[in-house]
Amino acid sequence: MRLLLPVAVAALIAATAVTASALPGSALPATAMPAGARSVAAAIVPTADARRPPNNPAPVIGAGSVAYAPSVQAREVLAWPLSPRPAIRRRFEQPRDRWSRGHRGVDLLASVGQPVLSAAEGVVAFSGVIAGRGVITVRHAAGLRTTYEPVDGRLTAGARVHRGNPIGVISPTAGHCLPATCLHWGAISAATYRDPLLLLGVGRPILLPLG
C-alpha cells in the first residue's frame, strides 16, 4: 500500500470529525483528563470579544469524504491558536491528490504546557489520541473544522468553546518538529484541507530559517 502514516492520521481525524458533526445532538463519552486539565476546563469563561461572531462567516458547506482542491478562496477570519503570536516552523503544503505527500496544516513553535486556544467559536467534535498523539477537533458553526495536536488536558467532545478559549495544553509527546516543540494546526472545510494561515486575515507570515 502507498498509504503513509501522516496521510492516514489526517484522514482519520477528518473522518472522525465528519462523523461527530453528523450527530449534533449526541454526547460522546468524556475522555479522561490529566490532573492539570481541570484547570484548563475551568478557565473557559467567555468574554465580550469571544462572544462576538467573526466579521466574515464561513460559507455554508456540507460534510463529505476528505479530498483536496488546488485552490480555495478563504473568507473566514480565525484567531491564532497560541498566544503570544507564534513563529511558524513549517507552512501548509497542498498535496496533488488524496495520497500524495504534503503538509496538511501548519506547524507553530510552542512550549510544553502552553495553552492551546480555539481559533473560533464552536463545539469540540473529537478529543482523543491518534497515533500516540493527543488530538482535538473543533467544529465551527459554518462547517469549518480546525484540528490541533499534540494536545494534553483536552476538553471533552461536545464542549462548547468561544474564540480564544483554552482547549488544552501543548503535550510533551514528541512530534514531527523535533528537536523543537510545535503545535500542528489544521483546517478542513467539508471535503477540502485548507491553509489555516490564509484564514487569519493577516498578511503573508514570515518563516523561520531552518537549521
mmCIF file of C-alpha atoms in Angstrom:
data_model
loop_
_atom_site.group_PDB
_atom_site.id
_atom_site.type_symbol
_atom_site.label_atom_id
_atom_site.label_comp_id
_atom_site.label_asym_id
_atom_site.label_seq_id
_atom_site.Cartn_x
_atom_site.Cartn_y
_atom_site.Cartn_z
ATOM 1 C CA MET A 1 0.000 0.000 0.000
ATOM 2 C CA ARG A 2 1.129 3.568 -0.659
ATOM 3 C CA LEU A 3 -0.523 4.932 2.442
ATOM 4 C CA LEU A 4 1.774 6.988 4.596
ATOM 5 C CA LEU A 5 1.110 7.340 8.295
ATOM 6 C CA PRO A 6 0.662 11.133 8.239
ATOM 7 C CA VAL A 7 -1.951 10.785 5.485
ATOM 8 C CA ALA A 8 -3.792 8.040 7.342
ATOM 9 C CA VAL A 9 -3.775 10.056 10.528
ATOM 10 C CA ALA A 10 -5.040 13.151 8.719
ATOM 11 C CA ALA A 11 -7.824 11.182 7.049
ATOM 12 C CA LEU A 12 -8.814 9.572 10.354
ATOM 13 C CA ILE A 13 -9.025 12.960 12.044
ATOM 14 C CA ALA A 14 -11.195 14.332 9.267
ATOM 15 C CA ALA A 15 -13.432 11.267 9.129
ATOM 16 C CA THR A 16 -13.925 11.307 12.891
ATOM 17 C CA ALA A 17 -14.821 14.972 12.815
ATOM 18 C CA VAL A 18 -17.313 14.412 9.990
ATOM 19 C CA THR A 19 -18.938 11.569 11.925
ATOM 20 C CA ALA A 20 -19.214 13.741 15.010
ATOM 21 C CA SER A 21 -20.669 16.630 13.038
ATOM 22 C CA ALA A 22 -23.378 14.353 11.705
ATOM 23 C CA LEU A 23 -24.588 13.781 15.259
ATOM 24 C CA PRO A 24 -25.218 17.290 16.613
ATOM 25 C CA GLY A 25 -27.362 16.103 19.471
ATOM 26 C CA SER A 26 -25.180 13.262 20.652
ATOM 27 C CA ALA A 27 -22.842 13.389 23.607
ATOM 28 C CA LEU A 28 -19.702 11.308 23.306
ATOM 29 C CA PRO A 29 -18.151 9.748 26.408
ATOM 30 C CA ALA A 30 -15.831 12.134 28.201
ATOM 31 C CA THR A 31 -12.164 11.326 27.800
ATOM 32 C CA ALA A 32 -10.024 11.143 30.889
ATOM 33 C CA MET A 33 -8.269 14.396 31.697
ATOM 34 C CA PRO A 34 -4.907 14.665 33.483
ATOM 35 C CA ALA A 35 -4.666 16.455 36.808
ATOM 36 C CA GLY A 36 -3.763 19.759 35.161
ATOM 37 C CA ALA A 37 -6.591 19.510 32.651
ATOM 38 C CA ARG A 38 -9.318 20.551 35.081
ATOM 39 C CA SER A 39 -7.735 23.963 35.421
ATOM 40 C CA VAL A 40 -7.878 24.376 31.639
ATOM 41 C CA ALA A 41 -11.554 23.451 31.511
ATOM 42 C CA ALA A 42 -12.332 25.700 34.468
ATOM 43 C CA ALA A 43 -10.573 28.598 32.780
ATOM 44 C CA ILE A 44 -13.137 28.788 29.989
ATOM 45 C CA VAL A 45 -15.021 31.990 30.753
ATOM 46 C CA PRO A 46 -16.492 33.656 27.661
ATOM 47 C CA THR A 47 -15.607 37.310 27.223
ATOM 48 C CA ALA A 48 -17.388 40.005 25.258
ATOM 49 C CA ASP A 49 -14.860 39.661 22.450
ATOM 50 C CA ALA A 50 -15.173 35.885 22.482
ATOM 51 C CA ARG A 51 -18.953 36.084 22.014
ATOM 52 C CA ARG A 52 -18.620 38.408 19.031
ATOM 53 C CA PRO A 53 -19.006 36.449 15.755
ATOM 54 C CA PRO A 54 -16.308 36.816 13.074
ATOM 55 C CA ASN A 55 -16.767 39.626 10.571
ATOM 56 C CA ASN A 56 -16.648 37.229 7.652
ATOM 57 C CA PRO A 57 -18.518 33.998 8.447
ATOM 58 C CA ALA A 58 -17.667 30.860 6.513
ATOM 59 C CA PRO A 59 -19.926 29.797 3.658
ATOM 60 C CA VAL A 60 -22.422 27.032 4.405
ATOM 61 C CA ILE A 61 -20.987 23.689 3.371
ATOM 62 C CA GLY A 62 -21.798 20.038 3.864
ATOM 63 C CA ALA A 63 -19.822 17.115 5.215
ATOM 64 C CA GLY A 64 -18.166 14.550 2.978
ATOM 65 C CA SER A 65 -15.104 12.405 2.453
ATOM 66 C CA VAL A 66 -11.767 14.141 2.638
ATOM 67 C CA ALA A 67 -10.418 15.390 -0.694
ATOM 68 C CA TYR A 68 -8.152 18.140 -1.935
ATOM 69 C CA ALA A 69 -8.579 21.203 -4.112
ATOM 70 C CA PRO A 70 -5.726 23.142 -5.755
ATOM 71 C CA SER A 71 -7.298 26.490 -4.935
ATOM 72 C CA VAL A 72 -9.872 27.507 -2.324
ATOM 73 C CA GLN A 73 -10.960 31.064 -1.667
ATOM 74 C CA ALA A 74 -10.612 31.791 2.052
ATOM 75 C CA ARG A 75 -13.071 34.140 3.696
ATOM 76 C CA GLU A 76 -13.226 33.042 7.322
ATOM 77 C CA VAL A 77 -11.238 35.014 9.871
ATOM 78 C CA LEU A 78 -9.697 32.865 12.590
ATOM 79 C CA ALA A 79 -7.563 33.726 15.597
ATOM 80 C CA TRP A 80 -4.090 32.369 16.328
ATOM 81 C CA PRO A 81 -4.301 29.179 18.444
ATOM 82 C CA LEU A 82 -1.313 30.255 20.559
ATOM 83 C CA SER A 83 -0.547 33.454 22.440
ATOM 84 C CA PRO A 84 1.626 35.422 22.029
ATOM 85 C CA ARG A 85 1.622 35.141 18.235
ATOM 86 C CA PRO A 86 3.846 32.153 17.426
ATOM 87 C CA ALA A 87 6.677 31.756 14.961
ATOM 88 C CA ILE A 88 5.965 29.462 12.015
ATOM 89 C CA ARG A 89 8.098 26.355 11.705
ATOM 90 C CA ARG A 90 6.531 24.886 8.572
ATOM 91 C CA ARG A 91 3.759 26.040 6.259
ATOM 92 C CA PHE A 92 0.842 24.239 4.649
ATOM 93 C CA GLU A 93 1.750 22.245 1.526
ATOM 94 C CA GLN A 94 -1.174 21.266 -0.709
ATOM 95 C CA PRO A 95 -0.901 17.631 -1.872
ATOM 96 C CA ARG A 96 -1.657 16.896 -5.519
ATOM 97 C CA ASP A 97 -4.200 14.237 -4.582
ATOM 98 C CA ARG A 98 -5.511 12.270 -1.619
ATOM 99 C CA TRP A 99 -2.473 10.032 -1.235
ATOM 100 C CA SER A 100 0.295 12.410 -2.290
ATOM 101 C CA ARG A 101 2.881 13.835 0.036
ATOM 102 C CA GLY A 102 2.097 17.219 1.524
ATOM 103 C CA HIS A 103 1.735 19.057 4.793
ATOM 104 C CA ARG A 104 -1.927 19.233 5.741
ATOM 105 C CA GLY A 105 -1.624 22.068 8.219
ATOM 106 C CA VAL A 106 0.949 24.435 9.698
ATOM 107 C CA ASP A 107 3.488 23.914 12.476
ATOM 108 C CA LEU A 108 3.679 26.707 15.054
ATOM 109 C CA LEU A 109 6.545 26.828 17.544
ATOM 110 C CA ALA A 110 5.316 26.353 21.107
ATOM 111 C CA SER A 111 6.449 25.266 24.560
ATOM 112 C CA VAL A 112 5.338 22.259 26.593
ATOM 113 C CA GLY A 113 2.371 23.155 28.787
ATOM 114 C CA GLN A 114 1.470 26.253 26.763
ATOM 115 C CA PRO A 115 -2.319 26.747 26.466
ATOM 116 C CA VAL A 116 -3.855 25.898 23.100
ATOM 117 C CA LEU A 117 -6.693 28.239 22.124
ATOM 118 C CA SER A 118 -9.741 27.657 19.960
ATOM 119 C CA ALA A 119 -9.359 29.615 16.726
ATOM 120 C CA ALA A 120 -13.087 30.387 16.599
ATOM 121 C CA GLU A 121 -16.366 29.694 18.359
ATOM 122 C CA GLY A 122 -17.596 26.133 18.035
ATOM 123 C CA VAL A 123 -18.100 22.704 19.591
ATOM 124 C CA VAL A 124 -15.450 20.064 20.302
ATOM 125 C CA ALA A 125 -16.204 17.334 17.751
ATOM 126 C CA PHE A 126 -13.363 14.966 18.669
ATOM 127 C CA SER A 127 -10.999 14.638 21.606
ATOM 128 C CA GLY A 128 -8.739 11.618 21.755
ATOM 129 C CA VAL A 129 -5.432 10.001 20.872
ATOM 130 C CA ILE A 130 -4.393 9.166 17.301
ATOM 131 C CA ALA A 131 -1.044 7.537 16.502
ATOM 132 C CA GLY A 132 0.107 8.193 20.077
ATOM 133 C CA ARG A 133 -0.621 11.934 19.986
ATOM 134 C CA GLY A 134 -3.450 13.836 21.639
ATOM 135 C CA VAL A 135 -5.744 15.399 19.042
ATOM 136 C CA ILE A 136 -8.675 17.770 19.424
ATOM 137 C CA THR A 137 -11.010 18.912 16.641
ATOM 138 C CA VAL A 138 -13.390 21.862 16.915
ATOM 139 C CA ARG A 139 -16.405 22.092 14.608
ATOM 140 C CA HIS A 140 -17.392 25.679 13.864
ATOM 141 C CA ALA A 141 -20.872 26.983 13.076
ATOM 142 C CA ALA A 142 -20.472 27.308 9.297
ATOM 143 C CA GLY A 143 -18.885 23.909 8.742
ATOM 144 C CA LEU A 144 -15.174 24.703 9.060
ATOM 145 C CA ARG A 145 -13.296 22.317 11.360
ATOM 146 C CA THR A 146 -9.935 23.056 12.981
ATOM 147 C CA THR A 147 -7.602 20.422 14.425
ATOM 148 C CA TYR A 148 -4.804 20.738 16.968
ATOM 149 C CA GLU A 149 -2.043 18.300 18.011
ATOM 150 C CA PRO A 150 -0.255 17.191 20.159
ATOM 151 C CA VAL A 151 -2.532 18.401 22.951
ATOM 152 C CA ASP A 152 -2.962 17.146 26.524
ATOM 153 C CA GLY A 153 -5.617 18.181 29.051
ATOM 154 C CA ARG A 154 -8.125 18.319 26.236
ATOM 155 C CA LEU A 155 -11.717 19.333 26.650
ATOM 156 C CA THR A 156 -14.175 16.518 26.046
ATOM 157 C CA ALA A 157 -16.281 16.065 22.915
ATOM 158 C CA GLY A 158 -19.427 18.164 22.998
ATOM 159 C CA ALA A 159 -17.883 21.051 24.956
ATOM 160 C CA ARG A 160 -18.783 24.490 23.615
ATOM 161 C CA VAL A 161 -15.921 26.939 23.177
ATOM 162 C CA HIS A 162 -15.552 30.560 22.167
ATOM 163 C CA ARG A 163 -12.835 32.188 20.111
ATOM 164 C CA GLY A 164 -9.672 32.334 22.217
ATOM 165 C CA ASN A 165 -10.852 29.859 24.890
ATOM 166 C CA PRO A 166 -8.285 27.291 26.130
ATOM 167 C CA ILE A 167 -8.992 23.785 24.827
ATOM 168 C CA GLY A 168 -5.888 22.038 26.198
ATOM 169 C CA VAL A 169 -2.127 22.424 26.579
ATOM 170 C CA ILE A 170 0.865 21.520 24.413
ATOM 171 C CA SER A 171 1.874 17.931 25.120
ATOM 172 C CA PRO A 172 5.447 16.808 25.832
ATOM 173 C CA THR A 173 4.828 13.936 23.390
ATOM 174 C CA ALA A 174 7.428 14.022 20.640
ATOM 175 C CA GLY A 175 6.034 15.364 17.385
ATOM 176 C CA HIS A 176 7.393 15.797 13.869
ATOM 177 C CA CYS A 177 9.095 19.116 14.744
ATOM 178 C CA LEU A 178 11.923 17.514 16.733
ATOM 179 C CA PRO A 179 14.062 18.786 18.292
ATOM 180 C CA ALA A 180 11.658 21.741 18.530
ATOM 181 C CA THR A 181 8.216 21.666 20.151
ATOM 182 C CA CYS A 182 5.334 22.772 17.992
ATOM 183 C CA LEU A 183 1.578 22.755 17.521
ATOM 184 C CA HIS A 184 0.309 21.208 14.306
ATOM 185 C CA TRP A 185 -2.783 23.224 13.346
ATOM 186 C CA GLY A 186 -5.080 22.152 10.538
ATOM 187 C CA ALA A 187 -8.283 23.395 8.912
ATOM 188 C CA ILE A 188 -10.823 21.432 6.879
ATOM 189 C CA SER A 189 -13.861 22.744 5.008
ATOM 190 C CA ALA A 190 -16.156 19.848 4.144
ATOM 191 C CA ALA A 191 -14.005 17.836 1.712
ATOM 192 C CA THR A 192 -11.058 20.218 1.425
ATOM 193 C CA TYR A 193 -7.947 20.759 3.519
ATOM 194 C CA ARG A 194 -7.205 24.479 3.763
ATOM 195 C CA ASP A 195 -4.252 26.622 4.765
ATOM 196 C CA PRO A 196 -5.046 27.982 8.258
ATOM 197 C CA LEU A 197 -2.731 30.947 7.703
ATOM 198 C CA LEU A 198 -4.954 32.163 4.871
ATOM 199 C CA LEU A 199 -7.910 32.199 7.267
ATOM 200 C CA LEU A 200 -6.251 34.525 9.786
ATOM 201 C CA GLY A 201 -6.955 37.758 7.939
ATOM 202 C CA VAL A 202 -3.306 38.823 8.152
ATOM 203 C CA GLY A 203 -0.519 39.331 5.649
ATOM 204 C CA ARG A 204 1.814 36.623 4.470
ATOM 205 C CA PRO A 205 3.712 35.281 7.516
ATOM 206 C CA ILE A 206 7.492 35.060 7.728
ATOM 207 C CA LEU A 207 9.074 31.619 8.015
ATOM 208 C CA LEU A 208 11.855 30.823 10.438
ATOM 209 C CA PRO A 209 15.171 29.895 8.796
ATOM 210 C CA LEU A 210 15.967 26.187 9.024
ATOM 211 C CA GLY A 211 18.941 24.996 10.997
#
